[in-house]
């Protein structure tokens, strides 16, 4: 584990679990700079900053920067909470069954709800009610932006993003997760006339399945591990029910690995061979964790920032002479497989494809094999770079890649 990663997770453990920091913890400005960038990349700068301030470990420029992150997180939460209540009221008045997902539920387990930031509000409705739900939220000012494989996207006038899910089965579903997620409404508790809550086992399985998908195709960041801590240690888990669903969905081993790393980071457990491998293995989350770490010579690692939520379709890199070999997930065998493709390559949302047969692969695999340590955490762009970063603008947003 790198020094900065350990420092960040120690500060998070203090903030969310009350774990005391090591005595004599003093940081240089250079360490604070890297810590600030890394925690911003993971959208946990407000938690790290609050812990630093509470322990009198930061002053001057970086105290001001971290303080702004805390204020921004509180403001973001209050804005989302206001819209969330409006959405619930609109759906209930239209007599539409709905089920809050992800951050809207789990933030209530945190010491304070503003601590669990979220990029959007996620709510599940029955597929037969989707059109009615869309009309209900449009009636209160939400603007429809488009439809995906499992949800529709809308934005409020204040800029709050709503994802109305009509299914929990997403593209690139991992293992056999769809066999479980198709029954998301089964056993759900009716907590008000039209509002429902998932069973504990289903909520946990959905969290692990969603986390595993991002872990494989781009990077899940640190925050899902904080959520696991909350789901393990704060609420009263249905352990038997969780394990049954995880086995049925083929995710028991992934869940066990994620829980072990959570225990190391936040519960003081000793590292294992598995948790150590998660830190050093090239791929997914480690790429996110190590992006802003200097190498042995003090230079920042080469990185590619890729906002998968607003990537410019059609932007390209490389030429016909570029040949890349990387590990891709084979859906037929449900196992990794080596792939070799020739350039030039083009961006397509979360994916990058070659021009020859238009076969697309997760962006992290392709850019990683091209020598980039990939950053894919989409919550916030890094504004500071150590070298030139190519920016491609377009109607769909922007894509950036280059040296950090």
mmCIF file of C-alpha atoms in Angstrom:
data_model
loop_
_atom_site.group_PDB
_atom_site.id
_atom_site.type_symbol
_atom_site.label_atom_id
_atom_site.label_comp_id
_atom_site.label_asym_id
_atom_site.label_seq_id
_atom_site.Cartn_x
_atom_site.Cartn_y
_atom_site.Cartn_z
ATOM 1 C CA UNK A 1 0.000 0.000 0.000
ATOM 2 C CA UNK A 2 1.447 3.392 -0.911
ATOM 3 C CA UNK A 3 2.005 5.963 1.808
ATOM 4 C CA UNK A 4 -0.631 8.360 0.491
ATOM 5 C CA UNK A 5 -3.256 5.633 0.075
ATOM 6 C CA UNK A 6 -2.660 4.511 3.661
ATOM 7 C CA UNK A 7 -2.864 8.084 4.909
ATOM 8 C CA UNK A 8 -6.136 8.621 3.053
ATOM 9 C CA UNK A 9 -7.722 5.415 4.343
ATOM 10 C CA UNK A 10 -6.528 6.162 7.896
ATOM 11 C CA UNK A 11 -8.209 9.573 7.756
ATOM 12 C CA UNK A 12 -11.373 7.994 6.359
ATOM 13 C CA UNK A 13 -11.322 5.387 9.132
ATOM 14 C CA UNK A 14 -11.166 8.199 11.690
ATOM 15 C CA UNK A 15 -14.005 10.101 10.045
ATOM 16 C CA UNK A 16 -16.476 7.273 9.472
ATOM 17 C CA UNK A 17 -15.479 4.727 12.120
ATOM 18 C CA UNK A 18 -13.877 6.808 14.870
ATOM 19 C CA UNK A 19 -10.566 4.934 14.563
ATOM 20 C CA UNK A 20 -7.813 7.068 16.198
ATOM 21 C CA UNK A 21 -4.979 8.299 14.016
ATOM 22 C CA UNK A 22 -1.392 7.340 14.741
ATOM 23 C CA UNK A 23 0.250 9.830 17.066
ATOM 24 C CA UNK A 24 2.811 12.143 15.535
ATOM 25 C CA UNK A 25 1.073 12.257 12.152
ATOM 26 C CA UNK A 26 2.590 15.265 10.363
ATOM 27 C CA UNK A 27 2.290 15.996 6.650
ATOM 28 C CA UNK A 28 4.361 18.105 4.310
ATOM 29 C CA UNK A 29 2.823 20.418 1.718
ATOM 30 C CA UNK A 30 3.816 17.948 -0.994
ATOM 31 C CA UNK A 31 1.969 15.140 0.804
ATOM 32 C CA UNK A 32 -1.082 17.342 1.272
ATOM 33 C CA UNK A 33 -1.046 18.217 -2.420
ATOM 34 C CA UNK A 34 -1.095 14.567 -3.464
ATOM 35 C CA UNK A 35 -3.640 13.704 -0.757
ATOM 36 C CA UNK A 36 -5.908 16.507 -1.925
ATOM 37 C CA UNK A 37 -5.786 15.376 -5.563
ATOM 38 C CA UNK A 38 -6.296 11.732 -4.694
ATOM 39 C CA UNK A 39 -9.208 12.353 -2.318
ATOM 40 C CA UNK A 40 -10.818 14.684 -4.863
ATOM 41 C CA UNK A 41 -10.518 11.953 -7.495
ATOM 42 C CA UNK A 42 -12.419 9.581 -5.236
ATOM 43 C CA UNK A 43 -14.982 12.199 -4.182
ATOM 44 C CA UNK A 44 -13.989 11.808 -0.528
ATOM 45 C CA UNK A 45 -12.061 15.088 -0.073
ATOM 46 C CA UNK A 46 -14.838 16.345 2.213
ATOM 47 C CA UNK A 47 -14.318 13.356 4.541
ATOM 48 C CA UNK A 48 -10.522 13.527 4.414
ATOM 49 C CA UNK A 49 -10.596 17.292 4.889
ATOM 50 C CA UNK A 50 -12.986 17.134 7.845
ATOM 51 C CA UNK A 51 -10.711 14.561 9.513
ATOM 52 C CA UNK A 52 -7.613 16.685 8.875
ATOM 53 C CA UNK A 53 -9.280 19.786 10.310
ATOM 54 C CA UNK A 54 -10.621 17.958 13.384
ATOM 55 C CA UNK A 55 -7.090 16.687 14.118
ATOM 56 C CA UNK A 56 -5.375 20.031 13.407
ATOM 57 C CA UNK A 57 -3.278 18.437 10.668
ATOM 58 C CA UNK A 58 -3.769 21.057 7.979
ATOM 59 C CA UNK A 59 -3.446 24.816 7.728
ATOM 60 C CA UNK A 60 -3.073 27.591 5.186
ATOM 61 C CA UNK A 61 -3.847 26.930 1.526
ATOM 62 C CA UNK A 62 -4.877 23.294 1.905
ATOM 63 C CA UNK A 63 -7.039 23.923 4.944
ATOM 64 C CA UNK A 64 -8.970 26.392 2.819
ATOM 65 C CA UNK A 65 -9.215 23.933 -0.071
ATOM 66 C CA UNK A 66 -10.404 21.054 2.107
ATOM 67 C CA UNK A 67 -12.844 23.343 3.940
ATOM 68 C CA UNK A 68 -14.402 24.285 0.609
ATOM 69 C CA UNK A 69 -14.857 20.585 -0.149
ATOM 70 C CA UNK A 70 -16.747 20.107 3.117
ATOM 71 C CA UNK A 71 -18.994 23.097 2.429
ATOM 72 C CA UNK A 72 -19.593 21.907 -1.143
ATOM 73 C CA UNK A 73 -20.574 18.428 0.094
ATOM 74 C CA UNK A 74 -23.097 19.858 2.550
ATOM 75 C CA UNK A 75 -24.567 22.116 -0.140
ATOM 76 C CA UNK A 76 -24.720 19.232 -2.613
ATOM 77 C CA UNK A 77 -26.520 17.046 -0.078
ATOM 78 C CA UNK A 78 -29.078 19.727 0.798
ATOM 79 C CA UNK A 79 -29.826 20.399 -2.872
ATOM 80 C CA UNK A 80 -30.273 16.694 -3.599
ATOM 81 C CA UNK A 81 -32.360 16.160 -0.455
ATOM 82 C CA UNK A 82 -34.754 18.936 -1.505
ATOM 83 C CA UNK A 83 -35.208 17.454 -4.987
ATOM 84 C CA UNK A 84 -35.447 13.923 -3.579
ATOM 85 C CA UNK A 85 -38.399 14.889 -1.400
ATOM 86 C CA UNK A 86 -40.085 16.588 -4.373
ATOM 87 C CA UNK A 87 -39.590 13.467 -6.506
ATOM 88 C CA UNK A 88 -41.017 11.162 -3.847
ATOM 89 C CA UNK A 89 -44.051 13.393 -3.416
ATOM 90 C CA UNK A 90 -44.637 13.575 -7.182
ATOM 91 C CA UNK A 91 -44.446 9.794 -7.585
ATOM 92 C CA UNK A 92 -46.719 9.155 -4.594
ATOM 93 C CA UNK A 93 -49.322 11.667 -5.806
ATOM 94 C CA UNK A 94 -49.316 9.875 -9.160
ATOM 95 C CA UNK A 95 -49.803 6.551 -7.307
ATOM 96 C CA UNK A 96 -46.566 5.067 -8.664
ATOM 97 C CA UNK A 97 -44.676 2.437 -6.679
ATOM 98 C CA UNK A 98 -41.022 3.392 -6.267
ATOM 99 C CA UNK A 99 -37.919 2.185 -4.489
ATOM 100 C CA UNK A 100 -34.957 4.449 -3.536
ATOM 101 C CA UNK A 101 -31.539 3.012 -4.411
ATOM 102 C CA UNK A 102 -27.870 3.484 -3.534
ATOM 103 C CA UNK A 103 -26.893 6.769 -1.846
ATOM 104 C CA UNK A 104 -30.457 7.859 -1.060
ATOM 105 C CA UNK A 105 -30.688 4.893 1.322
ATOM 106 C CA UNK A 106 -27.140 4.309 2.503
ATOM 107 C CA UNK A 107 -26.370 7.909 3.489
ATOM 108 C CA UNK A 108 -28.662 7.481 6.486
ATOM 109 C CA UNK A 109 -26.154 4.951 7.883
ATOM 110 C CA UNK A 110 -23.283 7.463 7.830
ATOM 111 C CA UNK A 111 -22.458 9.523 10.948
ATOM 112 C CA UNK A 112 -24.031 12.474 9.111
ATOM 113 C CA UNK A 113 -25.954 12.165 5.820
ATOM 114 C CA UNK A 114 -23.950 14.876 4.000
ATOM 115 C CA UNK A 115 -20.885 12.652 4.333
ATOM 116 C CA UNK A 116 -22.236 10.261 1.659
ATOM 117 C CA UNK A 117 -22.023 12.272 -1.530
ATOM 118 C CA UNK A 118 -23.678 11.099 -4.708
ATOM 119 C CA UNK A 119 -23.573 12.162 -8.344
ATOM 120 C CA UNK A 120 -27.284 11.587 -8.809
ATOM 121 C CA UNK A 121 -30.525 10.330 -7.299
ATOM 122 C CA UNK A 122 -31.374 6.735 -8.197
ATOM 123 C CA UNK A 123 -34.928 5.450 -7.929
ATOM 124 C CA UNK A 124 -36.409 2.189 -9.213
ATOM 125 C CA UNK A 125 -39.928 1.996 -10.655
ATOM 126 C CA UNK A 126 -41.715 -0.885 -12.328
ATOM 127 C CA UNK A 127 -41.181 -0.977 -16.082
ATOM 128 C CA UNK A 128 -44.932 -0.698 -16.678
ATOM 129 C CA UNK A 129 -44.920 2.575 -14.680
ATOM 130 C CA UNK A 130 -41.935 4.181 -16.385
ATOM 131 C CA UNK A 131 -43.857 6.499 -18.698
ATOM 132 C CA UNK A 132 -46.124 7.651 -15.870
ATOM 133 C CA UNK A 133 -43.122 8.206 -13.596
ATOM 134 C CA UNK A 134 -41.387 10.207 -16.300
ATOM 135 C CA UNK A 135 -44.436 12.443 -16.709
ATOM 136 C CA UNK A 136 -44.762 12.869 -12.937
ATOM 137 C CA UNK A 137 -41.219 14.226 -12.507
ATOM 138 C CA UNK A 138 -41.406 16.266 -15.693
ATOM 139 C CA UNK A 139 -44.473 17.948 -14.199
ATOM 140 C CA UNK A 140 -42.299 19.276 -11.350
ATOM 141 C CA UNK A 141 -39.642 20.650 -13.691
ATOM 142 C CA UNK A 142 -37.313 17.758 -14.519
ATOM 143 C CA UNK A 143 -36.060 17.695 -18.106
ATOM 144 C CA UNK A 144 -35.740 14.374 -19.915
ATOM 145 C CA UNK A 145 -32.261 13.738 -21.367
ATOM 146 C CA UNK A 146 -32.284 10.197 -22.684
ATOM 147 C CA UNK A 147 -32.816 6.473 -22.159
ATOM 148 C CA UNK A 148 -30.243 3.820 -21.332
ATOM 149 C CA UNK A 149 -30.288 0.042 -21.113
ATOM 150 C CA UNK A 150 -31.899 0.095 -17.673
ATOM 151 C CA UNK A 151 -32.858 3.685 -16.818
ATOM 152 C CA UNK A 152 -33.829 7.120 -18.093
ATOM 153 C CA UNK A 153 -31.955 10.297 -17.254
ATOM 154 C CA UNK A 154 -33.545 13.584 -16.173
ATOM 155 C CA UNK A 155 -32.253 16.852 -14.677
ATOM 156 C CA UNK A 156 -33.912 19.400 -12.418
ATOM 157 C CA UNK A 157 -33.666 23.135 -13.068
ATOM 158 C CA UNK A 158 -31.128 23.250 -10.213
ATOM 159 C CA UNK A 159 -28.918 20.705 -11.972
ATOM 160 C CA UNK A 160 -29.730 17.620 -9.872
ATOM 161 C CA UNK A 161 -29.485 14.432 -11.925
ATOM 162 C CA UNK A 162 -32.213 11.813 -11.544
ATOM 163 C CA UNK A 163 -31.845 8.290 -12.868
ATOM 164 C CA UNK A 164 -35.207 6.535 -13.009
ATOM 165 C CA UNK A 165 -34.397 2.836 -13.205
ATOM 166 C CA UNK A 166 -36.874 0.415 -14.702
ATOM 167 C CA UNK A 167 -34.472 -2.513 -14.237
ATOM 168 C CA UNK A 168 -31.356 -3.225 -12.190
ATOM 169 C CA UNK A 169 -29.840 -5.389 -14.920
ATOM 170 C CA UNK A 170 -27.226 -3.139 -16.529
ATOM 171 C CA UNK A 171 -24.935 -3.552 -19.496
ATOM 172 C CA UNK A 172 -21.825 -5.579 -18.623
ATOM 173 C CA UNK A 173 -23.579 -7.315 -15.736
ATOM 174 C CA UNK A 174 -21.009 -9.405 -13.859
ATOM 175 C CA UNK A 175 -21.195 -13.191 -13.532
ATOM 176 C CA UNK A 176 -24.796 -14.360 -12.896
ATOM 177 C CA UNK A 177 -25.977 -11.176 -11.165
ATOM 178 C CA UNK A 178 -28.950 -10.839 -13.513
ATOM 179 C CA UNK A 179 -30.460 -14.036 -12.069
ATOM 180 C CA UNK A 180 -30.779 -12.230 -8.734
ATOM 181 C CA UNK A 181 -31.456 -8.659 -9.818
ATOM 182 C CA UNK A 182 -34.486 -9.610 -11.922
ATOM 183 C CA UNK A 183 -36.283 -10.214 -8.607
ATOM 184 C CA UNK A 184 -35.426 -6.830 -7.065
ATOM 185 C CA UNK A 185 -39.012 -6.203 -5.916
ATOM 186 C CA UNK A 186 -39.369 -9.600 -4.260
ATOM 187 C CA UNK A 187 -39.859 -9.237 -0.502
ATOM 188 C CA UNK A 188 -39.548 -5.436 -0.640
ATOM 189 C CA UNK A 189 -41.008 -3.678 2.390
ATOM 190 C CA UNK A 190 -43.824 -1.179 1.881
ATOM 191 C CA UNK A 191 -42.668 1.666 4.167
ATOM 192 C CA UNK A 192 -45.340 4.128 3.044
ATOM 193 C CA UNK A 193 -48.269 3.952 0.646
ATOM 194 C CA UNK A 194 -46.142 3.891 -2.517
ATOM 195 C CA UNK A 195 -42.555 3.835 -1.256
ATOM 196 C CA UNK A 196 -40.776 0.494 -0.923
ATOM 197 C CA UNK A 197 -37.417 -0.614 0.471
ATOM 198 C CA UNK A 198 -35.355 -3.565 -0.705
ATOM 199 C CA UNK A 199 -34.635 -6.414 1.629
ATOM 200 C CA UNK A 200 -31.241 -6.132 3.310
ATOM 201 C CA UNK A 201 -29.949 -9.104 1.314
ATOM 202 C CA UNK A 202 -31.043 -7.673 -2.050
ATOM 203 C CA UNK A 203 -29.702 -4.188 -1.259
ATOM 204 C CA UNK A 204 -26.308 -5.637 -0.328
ATOM 205 C CA UNK A 205 -26.226 -7.874 -3.395
ATOM 206 C CA UNK A 206 -27.075 -4.938 -5.658
ATOM 207 C CA UNK A 207 -24.294 -2.879 -4.078
ATOM 208 C CA UNK A 208 -21.751 -5.666 -4.657
ATOM 209 C CA UNK A 209 -22.962 -6.350 -8.217
ATOM 210 C CA UNK A 210 -22.803 -2.659 -9.158
ATOM 211 C CA UNK A 211 -19.387 -2.347 -7.533
ATOM 212 C CA UNK A 212 -18.079 -5.449 -9.339
ATOM 213 C CA UNK A 213 -19.221 -4.079 -12.697
ATOM 214 C CA UNK A 214 -17.338 -0.832 -12.189
ATOM 215 C CA UNK A 215 -14.331 -2.652 -10.765
ATOM 216 C CA UNK A 216 -14.058 -4.678 -13.961
ATOM 217 C CA UNK A 217 -14.771 -2.010 -16.577
ATOM 218 C CA UNK A 218 -13.199 1.115 -15.199
ATOM 219 C CA UNK A 219 -12.682 1.577 -11.474
ATOM 220 C CA UNK A 220 -14.942 1.666 -8.458
ATOM 221 C CA UNK A 221 -12.938 4.004 -6.258
ATOM 222 C CA UNK A 222 -12.795 4.062 -2.467
ATOM 223 C CA UNK A 223 -16.359 5.112 -1.663
ATOM 224 C CA UNK A 224 -18.017 1.697 -2.274
ATOM 225 C CA UNK A 225 -15.708 0.245 0.399
ATOM 226 C CA UNK A 226 -16.914 2.871 2.860
ATOM 227 C CA UNK A 227 -20.455 1.813 1.982
ATOM 228 C CA UNK A 228 -19.552 -1.818 2.697
ATOM 229 C CA UNK A 229 -18.299 -0.767 6.125
ATOM 230 C CA UNK A 230 -21.649 0.900 6.805
ATOM 231 C CA UNK A 231 -23.609 -2.084 5.533
ATOM 232 C CA UNK A 232 -21.533 -4.480 7.645
ATOM 233 C CA UNK A 233 -20.992 -2.566 10.847
ATOM 234 C CA UNK A 234 -23.768 0.005 11.214
ATOM 235 C CA UNK A 235 -26.945 -1.753 10.111
ATOM 236 C CA UNK A 236 -28.152 -5.189 11.263
ATOM 237 C CA UNK A 237 -27.247 -7.473 8.361
ATOM 238 C CA UNK A 238 -29.158 -10.525 7.184
ATOM 239 C CA UNK A 239 -25.926 -12.437 6.765
ATOM 240 C CA UNK A 240 -27.549 -15.697 5.687
ATOM 241 C CA UNK A 241 -29.732 -13.967 3.113
ATOM 242 C CA UNK A 242 -26.782 -11.979 1.766
ATOM 243 C CA UNK A 243 -24.639 -15.072 1.319
ATOM 244 C CA UNK A 244 -27.443 -16.970 -0.439
ATOM 245 C CA UNK A 245 -27.899 -14.211 -3.021
ATOM 246 C CA UNK A 246 -24.151 -13.706 -3.503
ATOM 247 C CA UNK A 247 -23.696 -17.425 -4.190
ATOM 248 C CA UNK A 248 -26.666 -17.492 -6.538
ATOM 249 C CA UNK A 249 -25.270 -14.473 -8.415
ATOM 250 C CA UNK A 250 -21.709 -15.800 -8.546
ATOM 251 C CA UNK A 251 -20.285 -12.897 -6.538
ATOM 252 C CA UNK A 252 -19.419 -14.472 -3.194
ATOM 253 C CA UNK A 253 -15.648 -14.409 -3.813
ATOM 254 C CA UNK A 254 -15.671 -10.817 -5.011
ATOM 255 C CA UNK A 255 -17.714 -9.802 -1.951
ATOM 256 C CA UNK A 256 -15.349 -11.607 0.409
ATOM 257 C CA UNK A 257 -12.346 -9.845 -1.133
ATOM 258 C CA UNK A 258 -14.029 -6.447 -0.924
ATOM 259 C CA UNK A 259 -15.011 -7.098 2.701
ATOM 260 C CA UNK A 260 -11.465 -8.125 3.602
ATOM 261 C CA UNK A 261 -10.064 -4.902 2.167
ATOM 262 C CA UNK A 262 -12.755 -2.943 4.014
ATOM 263 C CA UNK A 263 -11.678 -4.625 7.265
ATOM 264 C CA UNK A 264 -8.026 -3.726 6.609
ATOM 265 C CA UNK A 265 -8.781 -0.093 5.796
ATOM 266 C CA UNK A 266 -11.409 0.728 8.384
ATOM 267 C CA UNK A 267 -11.390 -1.953 11.094
ATOM 268 C CA UNK A 268 -7.690 -2.359 11.818
ATOM 269 C CA UNK A 269 -7.428 -5.933 10.502
ATOM 270 C CA UNK A 270 -4.045 -7.164 9.302
ATOM 271 C CA UNK A 271 -3.482 -7.155 5.522
ATOM 272 C CA UNK A 272 -3.731 -10.477 3.698
ATOM 273 C CA UNK A 273 -2.175 -11.729 0.484
ATOM 274 C CA UNK A 274 -5.455 -10.940 -1.258
ATOM 275 C CA UNK A 275 -5.787 -7.382 0.050
ATOM 276 C CA UNK A 276 -2.165 -6.638 -0.799
ATOM 277 C CA UNK A 277 -2.712 -7.887 -4.349
ATOM 278 C CA UNK A 278 -5.612 -5.489 -4.803
ATOM 279 C CA UNK A 279 -3.251 -2.585 -4.135
ATOM 280 C CA UNK A 280 -0.514 -3.577 -6.569
ATOM 281 C CA UNK A 281 -2.268 -5.443 -9.389
ATOM 282 C CA UNK A 282 -2.524 -3.467 -12.629
ATOM 283 C CA UNK A 283 -6.182 -2.846 -13.287
ATOM 284 C CA UNK A 284 -9.462 -1.351 -12.132
ATOM 285 C CA UNK A 285 -9.394 0.181 -8.681
ATOM 286 C CA UNK A 286 -5.590 0.183 -8.223
ATOM 287 C CA UNK A 287 -5.284 2.406 -11.288
ATOM 288 C CA UNK A 288 -7.595 4.868 -9.619
ATOM 289 C CA UNK A 289 -5.742 4.659 -6.330
ATOM 290 C CA UNK A 290 -2.266 5.125 -7.778
ATOM 291 C CA UNK A 291 -2.923 7.780 -10.398
ATOM 292 C CA UNK A 292 -1.368 10.707 -8.580
ATOM 293 C CA UNK A 293 1.446 8.865 -6.837
ATOM 294 C CA UNK A 294 5.033 9.840 -7.827
ATOM 295 C CA UNK A 295 7.378 7.143 -9.094
ATOM 296 C CA UNK A 296 10.799 6.391 -7.586
ATOM 297 C CA UNK A 297 12.229 9.510 -9.234
ATOM 298 C CA UNK A 298 9.499 11.731 -7.855
ATOM 299 C CA UNK A 299 7.651 12.125 -11.157
ATOM 300 C CA UNK A 300 3.897 11.720 -11.298
ATOM 301 C CA UNK A 301 2.771 8.558 -13.050
ATOM 302 C CA UNK A 302 1.460 8.800 -16.580
ATOM 303 C CA UNK A 303 -2.324 8.958 -16.464
ATOM 304 C CA UNK A 304 -5.376 9.174 -18.653
ATOM 305 C CA UNK A 305 -8.408 10.960 -17.299
ATOM 306 C CA UNK A 306 -11.541 9.544 -18.837
ATOM 307 C CA UNK A 307 -14.958 10.793 -17.803
ATOM 308 C CA UNK A 308 -17.099 7.846 -18.839
ATOM 309 C CA UNK A 309 -20.261 9.796 -18.155
ATOM 310 C CA UNK A 310 -19.477 12.600 -20.616
ATOM 311 C CA UNK A 311 -17.002 11.060 -23.040
ATOM 312 C CA UNK A 312 -16.872 12.371 -26.575
ATOM 313 C CA UNK A 313 -17.990 9.648 -28.974
ATOM 314 C CA UNK A 314 -15.718 9.285 -31.994
ATOM 315 C CA UNK A 315 -12.604 10.947 -30.515
ATOM 316 C CA UNK A 316 -9.604 8.876 -31.567
ATOM 317 C CA UNK A 317 -5.989 8.184 -30.614
ATOM 318 C CA UNK A 318 -3.157 6.176 -32.118
ATOM 319 C CA UNK A 319 -2.640 5.220 -35.753
ATOM 320 C CA UNK A 320 -2.435 2.085 -37.913
ATOM 321 C CA UNK A 321 0.994 1.261 -36.533
ATOM 322 C CA UNK A 322 -0.332 0.996 -32.964
ATOM 323 C CA UNK A 323 -0.945 -2.560 -31.767
ATOM 324 C CA UNK A 324 -2.165 -3.186 -28.232
ATOM 325 C CA UNK A 325 -2.494 -6.436 -26.285
ATOM 326 C CA UNK A 326 -4.633 -6.488 -23.176
ATOM 327 C CA UNK A 327 -6.789 -8.684 -20.971
ATOM 328 C CA UNK A 328 -10.502 -8.539 -21.730
ATOM 329 C CA UNK A 329 -13.412 -10.267 -19.994
ATOM 330 C CA UNK A 330 -14.792 -13.106 -22.114
ATOM 331 C CA UNK A 331 -18.553 -13.318 -21.572
ATOM 332 C CA UNK A 332 -18.829 -16.829 -22.992
ATOM 333 C CA UNK A 333 -16.268 -18.361 -20.640
ATOM 334 C CA UNK A 334 -16.864 -15.838 -17.822
ATOM 335 C CA UNK A 335 -13.094 -15.478 -17.491
ATOM 336 C CA UNK A 336 -10.269 -13.158 -18.617
ATOM 337 C CA UNK A 337 -8.833 -13.622 -22.111
ATOM 338 C CA UNK A 338 -5.944 -11.981 -24.006
ATOM 339 C CA UNK A 339 -6.895 -9.769 -26.958
ATOM 340 C CA UNK A 340 -4.676 -8.003 -29.528
ATOM 341 C CA UNK A 341 -6.094 -5.123 -31.580
ATOM 342 C CA UNK A 342 -4.636 -2.577 -34.014
ATOM 343 C CA UNK A 343 -5.224 1.168 -34.083
ATOM 344 C CA UNK A 344 -6.353 3.738 -34.621
ATOM 345 C CA UNK A 345 -8.776 3.502 -31.711
ATOM 346 C CA UNK A 346 -11.900 5.530 -31.031
ATOM 347 C CA UNK A 347 -13.792 6.470 -27.903
ATOM 348 C CA UNK A 348 -17.376 5.345 -27.482
ATOM 349 C CA UNK A 349 -18.715 6.276 -24.068
ATOM 350 C CA UNK A 350 -17.331 3.866 -21.495
ATOM 351 C CA UNK A 351 -15.584 1.956 -24.252
ATOM 352 C CA UNK A 352 -12.804 2.252 -26.814
ATOM 353 C CA UNK A 353 -12.913 0.348 -30.085
ATOM 354 C CA UNK A 354 -10.719 -0.305 -33.108
ATOM 355 C CA UNK A 355 -11.665 0.989 -36.535
ATOM 356 C CA UNK A 356 -11.241 -2.364 -38.338
ATOM 357 C CA UNK A 357 -14.241 -4.323 -37.069
ATOM 358 C CA UNK A 358 -15.680 -1.775 -34.610
ATOM 359 C CA UNK A 359 -15.234 -4.120 -31.649
ATOM 360 C CA UNK A 360 -15.412 -2.160 -28.399
ATOM 361 C CA UNK A 361 -13.634 -2.828 -25.113
ATOM 362 C CA UNK A 362 -13.728 -1.160 -21.697
ATOM 363 C CA UNK A 363 -11.631 1.995 -21.929
ATOM 364 C CA UNK A 364 -9.451 1.008 -18.975
ATOM 365 C CA UNK A 365 -8.150 -2.097 -20.775
ATOM 366 C CA UNK A 366 -7.154 -0.298 -23.951
ATOM 367 C CA UNK A 367 -5.669 2.848 -22.415
ATOM 368 C CA UNK A 368 -3.963 0.789 -19.723
ATOM 369 C CA UNK A 369 -2.196 -1.318 -22.337
ATOM 370 C CA UNK A 370 -1.119 1.888 -24.116
ATOM 371 C CA UNK A 371 0.882 2.866 -21.027
ATOM 372 C CA UNK A 372 -1.644 5.038 -19.227
ATOM 373 C CA UNK A 373 -2.524 4.661 -15.579
ATOM 374 C CA UNK A 374 -6.223 5.262 -16.012
ATOM 375 C CA UNK A 375 -8.432 7.509 -13.927
ATOM 376 C CA UNK A 376 -12.136 6.870 -14.483
ATOM 377 C CA UNK A 377 -13.814 8.268 -11.394
ATOM 378 C CA UNK A 378 -16.360 10.547 -13.008
ATOM 379 C CA UNK A 379 -17.514 12.633 -10.051
ATOM 380 C CA UNK A 380 -15.088 15.476 -10.648
ATOM 381 C CA UNK A 381 -12.413 16.458 -13.145
ATOM 382 C CA UNK A 382 -8.900 17.112 -11.949
ATOM 383 C CA UNK A 383 -8.091 20.694 -12.907
ATOM 384 C CA UNK A 384 -4.318 20.554 -12.400
ATOM 385 C CA UNK A 385 -1.961 18.555 -14.599
ATOM 386 C CA UNK A 386 1.821 18.206 -14.595
ATOM 387 C CA UNK A 387 2.094 18.095 -18.395
ATOM 388 C CA UNK A 388 0.099 18.452 -21.577
ATOM 389 C CA UNK A 389 -3.266 16.725 -21.656
ATOM 390 C CA UNK A 390 -5.099 16.403 -24.975
ATOM 391 C CA UNK A 391 -8.667 17.680 -24.803
ATOM 392 C CA UNK A 392 -11.271 16.683 -27.384
ATOM 393 C CA UNK A 393 -14.504 18.673 -27.194
ATOM 394 C CA UNK A 394 -17.811 17.802 -28.779
ATOM 395 C CA UNK A 395 -21.558 17.910 -28.400
ATOM 396 C CA UNK A 396 -21.533 14.986 -25.970
ATOM 397 C CA UNK A 397 -18.909 16.422 -23.629
ATOM 398 C CA UNK A 398 -15.151 16.104 -23.565
ATOM 399 C CA UNK A 399 -12.519 13.384 -23.412
ATOM 400 C CA UNK A 400 -9.020 13.973 -22.076
ATOM 401 C CA UNK A 401 -5.923 11.804 -22.180
ATOM 402 C CA UNK A 402 -2.221 12.501 -21.848
ATOM 403 C CA UNK A 403 0.494 12.822 -19.223
ATOM 404 C CA UNK A 404 -0.303 13.916 -15.681
#
